[in-house]
Amino acid sequence: RGIDTLFEEFILLAAVAGISVLLRPLSDEVRELPEDKAPDRAIPPPSPAVWLLAVLLSSLLTLIGLETITHGVLTPGGGFQAGVILASAIYVIYLGTNYATVERFQPDPLLEASDGVGAFGYVVIGLLGLLAGDVFLSNVVGLGVTGNLIAGGTIPLLNLVVGVEVAGGFAILASEFLDQTAVIRTDR
């Protein structure tokens, strides 16, 4: 199961890197927002009720994502599922507001760092087992008391780094795709 998650993480990391390279702005592309193309037609602001619902749902999704990371040892779920839940909090903000609002909430360097640090952290935790003289991803942390939150050994740490990597990866993917909606290509 651990090796499977490792491959899933690196597939996601490769997908994010590939999409980032494919969708990077070219030298002849200019970033324009829709209101730049039609200055006489204003985009209506989001409804205050929809905006409030998006903020509440985003907060709830963030809480559920953090809970899924921390309790992934005790319940079904874990880091990958929690990462998707955390990234979906950003999607809900986009759906309830607009892309400019989402851009303010997601600093690209932090997202890119979280994607790489999460994948690297998973490998480091796996290598700790080898350094301890056992197999890759073997437990190097005490197990604690059954039923307790810290009773999972290295699994809570793995859930944390996987959640960070997946949340960053999916948020970068969404950012790259949404950013393409604001890019206008010139004639070649």
PDB file of C-alpha atoms in Angstrom:
ATOM      1  CA  ARG A   1       0.000   0.000   0.000  1.00  0.00           C
ATOM      2  CA  GLY A   2       2.846   2.385   0.791  1.00  0.00           C
ATOM      3  CA  ILE A   3       4.621   1.810  -2.517  1.00  0.00           C
ATOM      4  CA  ASP A   4       1.290   2.293  -4.324  1.00  0.00           C
ATOM      5  CA  THR A   5       0.841   5.672  -2.644  1.00  0.00           C
ATOM      6  CA  LEU A   6       4.410   6.598  -3.549  1.00  0.00           C
ATOM      7  CA  PHE A   7       3.707   5.936  -7.234  1.00  0.00           C
ATOM      8  CA  GLU A   8       0.392   7.818  -7.024  1.00  0.00           C
ATOM      9  CA  GLU A   9       2.202  10.820  -5.562  1.00  0.00           C
ATOM     10  CA  PHE A  10       4.831  10.855  -8.263  1.00  0.00           C
ATOM     11  CA  ILE A  11       2.224  10.412 -10.994  1.00  0.00           C
ATOM     12  CA  LEU A  12       0.443  13.490  -9.609  1.00  0.00           C
ATOM     13  CA  LEU A  13       3.766  15.352  -9.355  1.00  0.00           C
ATOM     14  CA  ALA A  14       4.581  14.453 -12.982  1.00  0.00           C
ATOM     15  CA  ALA A  15       1.091  15.523 -14.099  1.00  0.00           C
ATOM     16  CA  VAL A  16       1.455  18.882 -12.356  1.00  0.00           C
ATOM     17  CA  ALA A  17       4.905  19.421 -13.860  1.00  0.00           C
ATOM     18  CA  GLY A  18       3.646  18.445 -17.327  1.00  0.00           C
ATOM     19  CA  ILE A  19       0.583  20.685 -17.165  1.00  0.00           C
ATOM     20  CA  SER A  20       2.693  23.569 -15.869  1.00  0.00           C
ATOM     21  CA  VAL A  21       5.074  23.210 -18.796  1.00  0.00           C
ATOM     22  CA  LEU A  22       2.333  22.765 -21.396  1.00  0.00           C
ATOM     23  CA  LEU A  23       0.199  25.663 -20.175  1.00  0.00           C
ATOM     24  CA  ARG A  24       2.980  28.151 -19.456  1.00  0.00           C
ATOM     25  CA  PRO A  25       2.455  31.541 -21.071  1.00  0.00           C
ATOM     26  CA  LEU A  26       4.295  31.889 -24.371  1.00  0.00           C
ATOM     27  CA  SER A  27       6.101  35.014 -25.483  1.00  0.00           C
ATOM     28  CA  ASP A  28       3.265  36.054 -27.824  1.00  0.00           C
ATOM     29  CA  GLU A  29       0.498  35.617 -25.251  1.00  0.00           C
ATOM     30  CA  VAL A  30      -0.986  38.486 -23.341  1.00  0.00           C
ATOM     31  CA  ARG A  31      -2.988  38.088 -20.185  1.00  0.00           C
ATOM     32  CA  GLU A  32      -6.354  39.783 -20.468  1.00  0.00           C
ATOM     33  CA  LEU A  33      -9.404  39.393 -18.328  1.00  0.00           C
ATOM     34  CA  PRO A  34     -12.849  39.070 -19.956  1.00  0.00           C
ATOM     35  CA  GLU A  35     -13.788  42.641 -19.037  1.00  0.00           C
ATOM     36  CA  ASP A  36     -10.781  43.872 -21.046  1.00  0.00           C
ATOM     37  CA  LYS A  37     -12.318  42.459 -24.238  1.00  0.00           C
ATOM     38  CA  ALA A  38     -15.721  44.035 -23.627  1.00  0.00           C
ATOM     39  CA  PRO A  39     -15.269  47.171 -21.505  1.00  0.00           C
ATOM     40  CA  ASP A  40     -18.875  48.256 -22.035  1.00  0.00           C
ATOM     41  CA  ARG A  41     -20.208  45.003 -20.571  1.00  0.00           C
ATOM     42  CA  ALA A  42     -19.542  44.601 -16.858  1.00  0.00           C
ATOM     43  CA  ILE A  43     -19.397  41.207 -15.234  1.00  0.00           C
ATOM     44  CA  PRO A  44     -21.886  41.236 -12.378  1.00  0.00           C
ATOM     45  CA  PRO A  45     -20.387  40.690  -8.944  1.00  0.00           C
ATOM     46  CA  PRO A  46     -21.302  37.465  -7.154  1.00  0.00           C
ATOM     47  CA  SER A  47     -24.357  37.473  -4.992  1.00  0.00           C
ATOM     48  CA  PRO A  48     -23.576  38.142  -1.313  1.00  0.00           C
ATOM     49  CA  ALA A  49     -25.496  34.993  -0.365  1.00  0.00           C
ATOM     50  CA  VAL A  50     -23.480  32.857  -2.794  1.00  0.00           C
ATOM     51  CA  TRP A  51     -20.250  34.488  -1.619  1.00  0.00           C
ATOM     52  CA  LEU A  52     -21.107  33.782   2.022  1.00  0.00           C
ATOM     53  CA  LEU A  53     -22.048  30.186   1.228  1.00  0.00           C
ATOM     54  CA  ALA A  54     -18.744  29.711  -0.625  1.00  0.00           C
ATOM     55  CA  VAL A  55     -16.758  31.062   2.331  1.00  0.00           C
ATOM     56  CA  LEU A  56     -18.654  28.838   4.783  1.00  0.00           C
ATOM     57  CA  LEU A  57     -18.316  25.732   2.604  1.00  0.00           C
ATOM     58  CA  SER A  58     -14.641  26.441   2.001  1.00  0.00           C
ATOM     59  CA  SER A  59     -14.040  26.739   5.741  1.00  0.00           C
ATOM     60  CA  LEU A  60     -15.953  23.524   6.355  1.00  0.00           C
ATOM     61  CA  LEU A  61     -13.983  21.705   3.645  1.00  0.00           C
ATOM     62  CA  THR A  62     -10.718  22.908   5.167  1.00  0.00           C
ATOM     63  CA  LEU A  63     -11.768  21.589   8.576  1.00  0.00           C
ATOM     64  CA  ILE A  64     -12.865  18.248   7.123  1.00  0.00           C
ATOM     65  CA  GLY A  65      -9.594  17.967   5.199  1.00  0.00           C
ATOM     66  CA  LEU A  66      -7.520  18.617   8.313  1.00  0.00           C
ATOM     67  CA  GLU A  67      -9.638  16.144  10.281  1.00  0.00           C
ATOM     68  CA  THR A  68      -9.166  13.511   7.574  1.00  0.00           C
ATOM     69  CA  ILE A  69      -5.393  13.971   7.703  1.00  0.00           C
ATOM     70  CA  THR A  70      -5.194  13.722  11.479  1.00  0.00           C
ATOM     71  CA  HIS A  71      -7.623  10.825  11.867  1.00  0.00           C
ATOM     72  CA  GLY A  72      -6.656   8.879   8.740  1.00  0.00           C
ATOM     73  CA  VAL A  73      -5.063   6.237  10.958  1.00  0.00           C
ATOM     74  CA  LEU A  74      -8.276   5.576  12.869  1.00  0.00           C
ATOM     75  CA  THR A  75     -10.832   5.907  10.081  1.00  0.00           C
ATOM     76  CA  PRO A  76     -11.020   5.186   6.363  1.00  0.00           C
ATOM     77  CA  GLY A  77      -9.317   7.918   4.457  1.00  0.00           C
ATOM     78  CA  GLY A  78      -5.958   9.492   4.793  1.00  0.00           C
ATOM     79  CA  GLY A  79      -3.601  11.870   3.115  1.00  0.00           C
ATOM     80  CA  PHE A  80      -4.662  11.509  -0.520  1.00  0.00           C
ATOM     81  CA  GLN A  81      -8.357  11.949   0.215  1.00  0.00           C
ATOM     82  CA  ALA A  82      -7.624  14.822   2.595  1.00  0.00           C
ATOM     83  CA  GLY A  83      -5.495  16.564  -0.010  1.00  0.00           C
ATOM     84  CA  VAL A  84      -8.320  16.449  -2.527  1.00  0.00           C
ATOM     85  CA  ILE A  85     -10.732  17.810   0.090  1.00  0.00           C
ATOM     86  CA  LEU A  86      -8.346  20.658   0.949  1.00  0.00           C
ATOM     87  CA  ALA A  87      -7.848  21.547  -2.715  1.00  0.00           C
ATOM     88  CA  SER A  88     -11.600  21.532  -3.276  1.00  0.00           C
ATOM     89  CA  ALA A  89     -11.897  24.358  -0.739  1.00  0.00           C
ATOM     90  CA  ILE A  90     -10.140  26.568  -3.303  1.00  0.00           C
ATOM     91  CA  TYR A  91     -12.481  25.361  -6.054  1.00  0.00           C
ATOM     92  CA  VAL A  92     -15.511  26.331  -3.953  1.00  0.00           C
ATOM     93  CA  ILE A  93     -14.136  29.844  -3.503  1.00  0.00           C
ATOM     94  CA  TYR A  94     -13.736  30.085  -7.287  1.00  0.00           C
ATOM     95  CA  LEU A  95     -17.279  28.850  -7.919  1.00  0.00           C
ATOM     96  CA  GLY A  96     -18.769  31.241  -5.380  1.00  0.00           C
ATOM     97  CA  THR A  97     -16.748  34.329  -6.230  1.00  0.00           C
ATOM     98  CA  ASN A  98     -14.423  34.852  -9.202  1.00  0.00           C
ATOM     99  CA  TYR A  99     -10.944  33.994 -10.396  1.00  0.00           C
ATOM    100  CA  ALA A 100      -9.380  37.216  -9.120  1.00  0.00           C
ATOM    101  CA  THR A 101     -10.433  36.287  -5.589  1.00  0.00           C
ATOM    102  CA  VAL A 102      -8.922  32.819  -5.929  1.00  0.00           C
ATOM    103  CA  GLU A 103      -5.644  34.299  -7.158  1.00  0.00           C
ATOM    104  CA  ARG A 104      -5.356  36.322  -3.963  1.00  0.00           C
ATOM    105  CA  PHE A 105      -5.801  33.213  -1.793  1.00  0.00           C
ATOM    106  CA  GLN A 106      -3.324  30.917  -3.520  1.00  0.00           C
ATOM    107  CA  PRO A 107       0.298  31.963  -3.576  1.00  0.00           C
ATOM    108  CA  ASP A 108       1.878  29.975  -6.423  1.00  0.00           C
ATOM    109  CA  PRO A 109       5.363  29.574  -4.877  1.00  0.00           C
ATOM    110  CA  LEU A 110       3.830  28.114  -1.706  1.00  0.00           C
ATOM    111  CA  LEU A 111       1.694  25.674  -3.703  1.00  0.00           C
ATOM    112  CA  GLU A 112       4.640  24.577  -5.818  1.00  0.00           C
ATOM    113  CA  ALA A 113       6.776  24.132  -2.704  1.00  0.00           C
ATOM    114  CA  SER A 114       4.068  22.083  -0.981  1.00  0.00           C
ATOM    115  CA  ASP A 115       3.813  19.779  -3.977  1.00  0.00           C
ATOM    116  CA  GLY A 116       7.550  19.078  -4.013  1.00  0.00           C
ATOM    117  CA  VAL A 117       8.017  19.001  -0.236  1.00  0.00           C
ATOM    118  CA  GLY A 118       5.159  16.529   0.172  1.00  0.00           C
ATOM    119  CA  ALA A 119       6.596  14.109  -2.379  1.00  0.00           C
ATOM    120  CA  PHE A 120      10.097  14.521  -0.955  1.00  0.00           C
ATOM    121  CA  GLY A 121       8.803  14.032   2.614  1.00  0.00           C
ATOM    122  CA  TYR A 122       7.188  10.743   1.669  1.00  0.00           C
ATOM    123  CA  VAL A 123      10.482   9.436   0.291  1.00  0.00           C
ATOM    124  CA  VAL A 124      12.392  10.663   3.368  1.00  0.00           C
ATOM    125  CA  ILE A 125       9.973   8.913   5.735  1.00  0.00           C
ATOM    126  CA  GLY A 126      10.337   5.746   3.661  1.00  0.00           C
ATOM    127  CA  LEU A 127      14.123   5.990   3.730  1.00  0.00           C
ATOM    128  CA  LEU A 128      14.094   6.347   7.529  1.00  0.00           C
ATOM    129  CA  GLY A 129      13.073   2.680   7.640  1.00  0.00           C
ATOM    130  CA  LEU A 130      16.104   1.762   5.534  1.00  0.00           C
ATOM    131  CA  LEU A 131      18.374   3.838   7.772  1.00  0.00           C
ATOM    132  CA  ALA A 132      16.973   1.999  10.786  1.00  0.00           C
ATOM    133  CA  GLY A 133      18.066  -1.269   9.176  1.00  0.00           C
ATOM    134  CA  ASP A 134      14.618  -2.415   8.077  1.00  0.00           C
ATOM    135  CA  VAL A 135      12.618  -2.209   4.837  1.00  0.00           C
ATOM    136  CA  PHE A 136      11.426   0.916   3.002  1.00  0.00           C
ATOM    137  CA  LEU A 137       8.472   2.554   4.828  1.00  0.00           C
ATOM    138  CA  SER A 138       8.885   0.408   7.932  1.00  0.00           C
ATOM    139  CA  ASN A 139       7.719   1.959  11.175  1.00  0.00           C
ATOM    140  CA  VAL A 140      10.412   3.937  12.967  1.00  0.00           C
ATOM    141  CA  VAL A 141       8.087   5.683  15.422  1.00  0.00           C
ATOM    142  CA  GLY A 142       6.621   4.088  18.548  1.00  0.00           C
ATOM    143  CA  LEU A 143       3.097   2.778  18.154  1.00  0.00           C
ATOM    144  CA  GLY A 144       1.634   4.209  21.366  1.00  0.00           C
ATOM    145  CA  VAL A 145      -1.716   3.071  22.766  1.00  0.00           C
ATOM    146  CA  THR A 146      -4.321   1.397  20.540  1.00  0.00           C
ATOM    147  CA  GLY A 147      -7.169   3.758  19.627  1.00  0.00           C
ATOM    148  CA  ASN A 148      -5.113   6.848  20.385  1.00  0.00           C
ATOM    149  CA  LEU A 149      -4.392   9.407  17.674  1.00  0.00           C
ATOM    150  CA  ILE A 150      -0.644   8.834  17.833  1.00  0.00           C
ATOM    151  CA  ALA A 151      -0.965   5.048  17.781  1.00  0.00           C
ATOM    152  CA  GLY A 152      -0.272   4.746  14.061  1.00  0.00           C
ATOM    153  CA  GLY A 153       3.511   4.984  14.027  1.00  0.00           C
ATOM    154  CA  THR A 154       4.694   6.629  10.806  1.00  0.00           C
ATOM    155  CA  ILE A 155       1.267   6.506   9.147  1.00  0.00           C
ATOM    156  CA  PRO A 156       0.118   9.900  10.542  1.00  0.00           C
ATOM    157  CA  LEU A 157       3.327  11.447   9.225  1.00  0.00           C
ATOM    158  CA  LEU A 158       2.740   9.828   5.835  1.00  0.00           C
ATOM    159  CA  ASN A 159      -0.848  11.110   5.835  1.00  0.00           C
ATOM    160  CA  LEU A 160       0.444  14.612   6.529  1.00  0.00           C
ATOM    161  CA  VAL A 161       3.021  14.709   3.728  1.00  0.00           C
ATOM    162  CA  VAL A 162       0.650  13.045   1.247  1.00  0.00           C
ATOM    163  CA  GLY A 163      -2.101  15.528   2.141  1.00  0.00           C
ATOM    164  CA  VAL A 164       0.254  18.468   1.645  1.00  0.00           C
ATOM    165  CA  GLU A 165       1.467  17.121  -1.715  1.00  0.00           C
ATOM    166  CA  VAL A 166      -1.974  16.268  -3.075  1.00  0.00           C
ATOM    167  CA  ALA A 167      -3.557  19.546  -1.933  1.00  0.00           C
ATOM    168  CA  GLY A 168      -0.746  21.529  -3.525  1.00  0.00           C
ATOM    169  CA  GLY A 169      -0.838  19.449  -6.702  1.00  0.00           C
ATOM    170  CA  PHE A 170      -4.567  19.752  -7.285  1.00  0.00           C
ATOM    171  CA  ALA A 171      -4.535  23.467  -6.431  1.00  0.00           C
ATOM    172  CA  ILE A 172      -1.736  24.016  -8.973  1.00  0.00           C
ATOM    173  CA  LEU A 173      -3.677  22.074 -11.609  1.00  0.00           C
ATOM    174  CA  ALA A 174      -6.762  24.191 -11.008  1.00  0.00           C
ATOM    175  CA  SER A 175      -4.691  27.362 -11.075  1.00  0.00           C
ATOM    176  CA  GLU A 176      -3.060  26.433 -14.381  1.00  0.00           C
ATOM    177  CA  PHE A 177      -6.372  25.595 -16.040  1.00  0.00           C
ATOM    178  CA  LEU A 178      -8.142  28.684 -14.683  1.00  0.00           C
ATOM    179  CA  ASP A 179      -5.230  30.886 -15.699  1.00  0.00           C
ATOM    180  CA  GLN A 180      -5.702  29.738 -19.304  1.00  0.00           C
ATOM    181  CA  THR A 181      -9.144  31.342 -19.303  1.00  0.00           C
ATOM    182  CA  ALA A 182      -7.446  34.730 -18.886  1.00  0.00           C
ATOM    183  CA  VAL A 183      -4.828  34.283 -21.620  1.00  0.00           C
ATOM    184  CA  ILE A 184      -5.466  35.577 -25.129  1.00  0.00           C
ATOM    185  CA  ARG A 185      -3.281  34.198 -27.934  1.00  0.00           C
ATOM    186  CA  THR A 186      -2.203  36.485 -30.739  1.00  0.00           C
ATOM    187  CA  ASP A 187      -2.326  35.382 -34.356  1.00  0.00           C
ATOM    188  CA  ARG A 188       0.740  33.471 -35.506  1.00  0.00           C
TER     189      ARG A 188
END
